[in-house]
mmCIF file of C-alpha atoms in Angstrom:
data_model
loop_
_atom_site.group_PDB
_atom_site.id
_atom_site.type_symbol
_atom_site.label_atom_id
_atom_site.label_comp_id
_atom_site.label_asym_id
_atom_site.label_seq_id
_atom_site.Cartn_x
_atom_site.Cartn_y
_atom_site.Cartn_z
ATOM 1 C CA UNK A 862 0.000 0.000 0.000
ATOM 2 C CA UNK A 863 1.594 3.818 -0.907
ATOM 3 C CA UNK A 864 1.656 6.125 1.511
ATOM 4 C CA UNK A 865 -0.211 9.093 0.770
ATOM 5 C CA UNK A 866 1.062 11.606 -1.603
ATOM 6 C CA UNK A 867 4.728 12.642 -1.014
ATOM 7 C CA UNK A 868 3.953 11.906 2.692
ATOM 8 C CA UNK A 869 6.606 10.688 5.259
ATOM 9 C CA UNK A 870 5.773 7.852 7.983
ATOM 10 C CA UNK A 871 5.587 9.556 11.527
ATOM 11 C CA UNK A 872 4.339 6.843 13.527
ATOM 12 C CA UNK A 873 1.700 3.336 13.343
ATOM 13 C CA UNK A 874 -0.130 1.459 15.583
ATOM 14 C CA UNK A 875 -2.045 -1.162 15.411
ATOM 15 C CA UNK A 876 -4.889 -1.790 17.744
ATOM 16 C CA UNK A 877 -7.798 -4.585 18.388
ATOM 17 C CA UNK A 878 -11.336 -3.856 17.155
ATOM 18 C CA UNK A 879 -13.137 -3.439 20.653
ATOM 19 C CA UNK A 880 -14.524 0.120 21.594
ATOM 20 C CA UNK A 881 -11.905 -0.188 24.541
ATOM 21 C CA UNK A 882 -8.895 -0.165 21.882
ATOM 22 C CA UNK A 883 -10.553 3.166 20.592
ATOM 23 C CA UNK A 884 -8.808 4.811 23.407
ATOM 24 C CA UNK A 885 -5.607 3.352 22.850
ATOM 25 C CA UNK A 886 -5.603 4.734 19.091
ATOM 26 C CA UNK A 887 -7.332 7.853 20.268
ATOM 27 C CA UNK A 888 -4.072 8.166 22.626
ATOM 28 C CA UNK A 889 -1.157 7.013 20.590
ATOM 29 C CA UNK A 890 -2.213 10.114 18.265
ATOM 30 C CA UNK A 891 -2.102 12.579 21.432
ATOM 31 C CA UNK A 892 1.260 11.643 22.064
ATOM 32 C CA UNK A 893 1.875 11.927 17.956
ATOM 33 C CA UNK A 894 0.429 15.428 18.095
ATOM 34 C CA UNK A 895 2.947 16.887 21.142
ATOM 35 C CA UNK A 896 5.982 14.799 19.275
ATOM 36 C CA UNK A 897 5.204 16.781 16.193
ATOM 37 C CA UNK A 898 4.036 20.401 17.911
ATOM 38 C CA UNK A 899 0.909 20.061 16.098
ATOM 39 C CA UNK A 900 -1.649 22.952 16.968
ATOM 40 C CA UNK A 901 -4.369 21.826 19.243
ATOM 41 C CA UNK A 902 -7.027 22.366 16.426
ATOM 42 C CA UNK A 903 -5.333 20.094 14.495
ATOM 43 C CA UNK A 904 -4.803 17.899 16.876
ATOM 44 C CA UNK A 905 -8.646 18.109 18.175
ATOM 45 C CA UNK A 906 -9.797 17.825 14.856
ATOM 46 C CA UNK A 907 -7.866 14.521 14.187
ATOM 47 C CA UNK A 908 -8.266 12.841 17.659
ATOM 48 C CA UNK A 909 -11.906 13.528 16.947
ATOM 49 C CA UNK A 910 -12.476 12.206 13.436
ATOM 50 C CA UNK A 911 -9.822 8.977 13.909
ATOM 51 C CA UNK A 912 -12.276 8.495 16.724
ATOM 52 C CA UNK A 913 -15.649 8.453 14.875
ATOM 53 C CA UNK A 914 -14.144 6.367 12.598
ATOM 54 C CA UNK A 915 -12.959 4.054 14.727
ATOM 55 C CA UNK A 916 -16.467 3.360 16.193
ATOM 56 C CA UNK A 917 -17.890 2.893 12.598
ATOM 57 C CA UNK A 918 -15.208 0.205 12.004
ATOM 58 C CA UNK A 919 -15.224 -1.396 15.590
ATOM 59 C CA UNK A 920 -18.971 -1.553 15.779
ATOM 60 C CA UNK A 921 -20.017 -2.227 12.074
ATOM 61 C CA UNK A 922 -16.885 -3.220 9.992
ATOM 62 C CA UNK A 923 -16.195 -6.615 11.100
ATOM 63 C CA UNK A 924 -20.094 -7.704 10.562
ATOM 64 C CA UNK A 925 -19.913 -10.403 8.263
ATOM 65 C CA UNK A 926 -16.548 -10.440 7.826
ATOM 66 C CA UNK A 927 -14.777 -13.317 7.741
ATOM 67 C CA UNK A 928 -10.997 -13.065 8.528
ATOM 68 C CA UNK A 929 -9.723 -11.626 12.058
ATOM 69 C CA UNK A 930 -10.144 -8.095 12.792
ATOM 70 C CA UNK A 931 -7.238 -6.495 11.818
ATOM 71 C CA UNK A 932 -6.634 -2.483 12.147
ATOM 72 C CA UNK A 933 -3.700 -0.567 11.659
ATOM 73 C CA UNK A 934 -3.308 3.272 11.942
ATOM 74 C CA UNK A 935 -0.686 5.175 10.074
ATOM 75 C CA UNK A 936 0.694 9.087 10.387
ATOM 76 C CA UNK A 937 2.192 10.767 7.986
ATOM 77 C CA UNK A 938 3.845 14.407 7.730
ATOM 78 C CA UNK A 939 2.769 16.004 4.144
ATOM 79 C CA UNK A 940 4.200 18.729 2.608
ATOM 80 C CA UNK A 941 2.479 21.797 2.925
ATOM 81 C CA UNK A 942 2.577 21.692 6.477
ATOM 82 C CA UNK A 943 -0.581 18.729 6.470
ATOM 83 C CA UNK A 944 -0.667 16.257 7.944
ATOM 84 C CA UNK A 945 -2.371 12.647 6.908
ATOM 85 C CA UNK A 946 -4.140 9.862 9.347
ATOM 86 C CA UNK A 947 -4.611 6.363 7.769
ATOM 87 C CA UNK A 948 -7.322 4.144 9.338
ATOM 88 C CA UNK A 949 -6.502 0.770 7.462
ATOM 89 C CA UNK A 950 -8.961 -2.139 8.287
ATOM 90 C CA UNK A 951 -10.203 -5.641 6.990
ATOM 91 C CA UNK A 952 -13.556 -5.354 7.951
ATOM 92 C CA UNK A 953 -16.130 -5.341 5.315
ATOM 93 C CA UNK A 954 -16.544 -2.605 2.239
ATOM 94 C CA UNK A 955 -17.475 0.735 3.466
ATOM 95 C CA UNK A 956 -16.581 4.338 1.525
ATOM 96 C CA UNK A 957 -17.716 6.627 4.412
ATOM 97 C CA UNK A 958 -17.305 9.886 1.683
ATOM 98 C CA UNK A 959 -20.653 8.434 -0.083
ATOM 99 C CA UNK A 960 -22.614 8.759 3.158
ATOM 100 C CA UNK A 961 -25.117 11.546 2.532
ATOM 101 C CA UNK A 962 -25.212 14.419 5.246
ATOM 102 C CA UNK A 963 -28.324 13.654 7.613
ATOM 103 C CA UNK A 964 -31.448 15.560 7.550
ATOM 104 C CA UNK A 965 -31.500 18.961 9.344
ATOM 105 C CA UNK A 966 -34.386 18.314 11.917
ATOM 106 C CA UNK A 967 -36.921 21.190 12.426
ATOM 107 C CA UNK A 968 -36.351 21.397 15.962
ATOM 108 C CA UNK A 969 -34.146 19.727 18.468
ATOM 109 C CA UNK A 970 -37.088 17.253 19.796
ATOM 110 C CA UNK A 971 -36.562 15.848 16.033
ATOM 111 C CA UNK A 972 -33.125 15.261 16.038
ATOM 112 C CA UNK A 973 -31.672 12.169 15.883
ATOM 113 C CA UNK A 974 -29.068 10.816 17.858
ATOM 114 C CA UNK A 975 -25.928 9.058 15.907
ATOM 115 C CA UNK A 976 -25.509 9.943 12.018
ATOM 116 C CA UNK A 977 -23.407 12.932 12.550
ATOM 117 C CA UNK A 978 -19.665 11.201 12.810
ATOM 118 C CA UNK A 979 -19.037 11.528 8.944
ATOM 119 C CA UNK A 980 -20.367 15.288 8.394
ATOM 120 C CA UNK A 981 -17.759 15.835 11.534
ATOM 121 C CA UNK A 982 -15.018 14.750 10.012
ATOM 122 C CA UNK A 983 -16.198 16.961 6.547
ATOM 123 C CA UNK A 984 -16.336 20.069 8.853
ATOM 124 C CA UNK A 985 -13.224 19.416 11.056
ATOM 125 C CA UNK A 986 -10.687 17.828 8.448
ATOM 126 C CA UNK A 987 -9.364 19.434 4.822
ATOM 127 C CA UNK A 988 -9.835 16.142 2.713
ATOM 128 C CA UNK A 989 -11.508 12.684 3.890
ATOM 129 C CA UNK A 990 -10.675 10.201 1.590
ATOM 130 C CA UNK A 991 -11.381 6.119 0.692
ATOM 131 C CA UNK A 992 -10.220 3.308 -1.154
ATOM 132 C CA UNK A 993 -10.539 -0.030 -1.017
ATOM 133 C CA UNK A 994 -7.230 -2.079 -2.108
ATOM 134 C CA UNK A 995 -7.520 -5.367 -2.121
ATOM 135 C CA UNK A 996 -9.120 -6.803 1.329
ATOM 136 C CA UNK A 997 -8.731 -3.586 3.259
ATOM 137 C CA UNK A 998 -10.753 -0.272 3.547
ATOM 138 C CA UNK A 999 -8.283 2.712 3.431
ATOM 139 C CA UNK A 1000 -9.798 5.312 5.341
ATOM 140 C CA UNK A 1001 -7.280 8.627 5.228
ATOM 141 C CA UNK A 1002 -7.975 11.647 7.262
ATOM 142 C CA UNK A 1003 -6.172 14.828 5.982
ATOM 143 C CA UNK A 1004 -5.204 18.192 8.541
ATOM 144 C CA UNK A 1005 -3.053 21.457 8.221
ATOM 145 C CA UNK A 1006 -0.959 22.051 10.695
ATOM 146 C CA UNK A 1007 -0.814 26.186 10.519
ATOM 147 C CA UNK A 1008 0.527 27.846 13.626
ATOM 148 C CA UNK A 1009 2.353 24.274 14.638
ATOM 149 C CA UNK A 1010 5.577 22.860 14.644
ATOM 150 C CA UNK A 1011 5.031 20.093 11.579
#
């Protein structure tokens, strides 16, 4: 698998596919962000996303799936002070970029509770992007790092 564009390995992890090992990932990427003197938007902003993903994988991904759960986490420094977060998994297909944005409800009584993870990681992140090679899902969550150290 290529790294993302022009991008330099940081760090990996890999972690289990319980909603305990969330925390672990969620973590690890902390201790990335004060390594690297990352901003604490950024830093917010990709805790938070690698974290809704997470859940999508660890709750729905492995559904049906029929080899171990396997999930591996990659940073990368990009030029243009970015920075890239790769959620790689063997769970079953799933391009998160073609879920739709949920409904606007007329009125907080209406509003529905879950849904929301994928429009957070629209608003939060510069690029969200998916591809499935071969038996994995390649989930990679793109930042800029303005005002940090990266």
């Amino acid at each position: 698998m290529a790294a993302p564009a022009a991008g330099t390995l940081i760090s990996a992890i890999e972690v289990g596919a319980q909603i305990d090992d969330i925390t672990e990932a969620t973590s690890w990427l902390g201790v990335v962000a004060l390594e690297e003197g990352w901003p604490d938007a950024t830093r917010f902003a990709l805790e938070l996303s690698l974290e809704e993903a997470l859940t999508n994988v660890v709750s729905y991904g492995f559904r049906g799936a029929h080899a171990a759960p396997h999930i591996r986490i990659e940073c990368y420094r990009l030029p243009e002070r970015r920075v890239a977060v790769r959620l790689i998994d063997n769970g079953v297909p799933f391009d998160p970029t073609n879920v739709s944005e949920p409904e606007t409800p007329d009125s907080i009584e209406d509003a529905k509770i879950g849904g929301h993870g994928v429009q957070l990681m629209r608003h939060f992140l510069e690029t969200l992007a998916y591809a499935r090679e071969g038996e994995e899902n390649q989930l990679t969550l793109v930042a800029g790092v303005a005002g940090g150290g990266a």
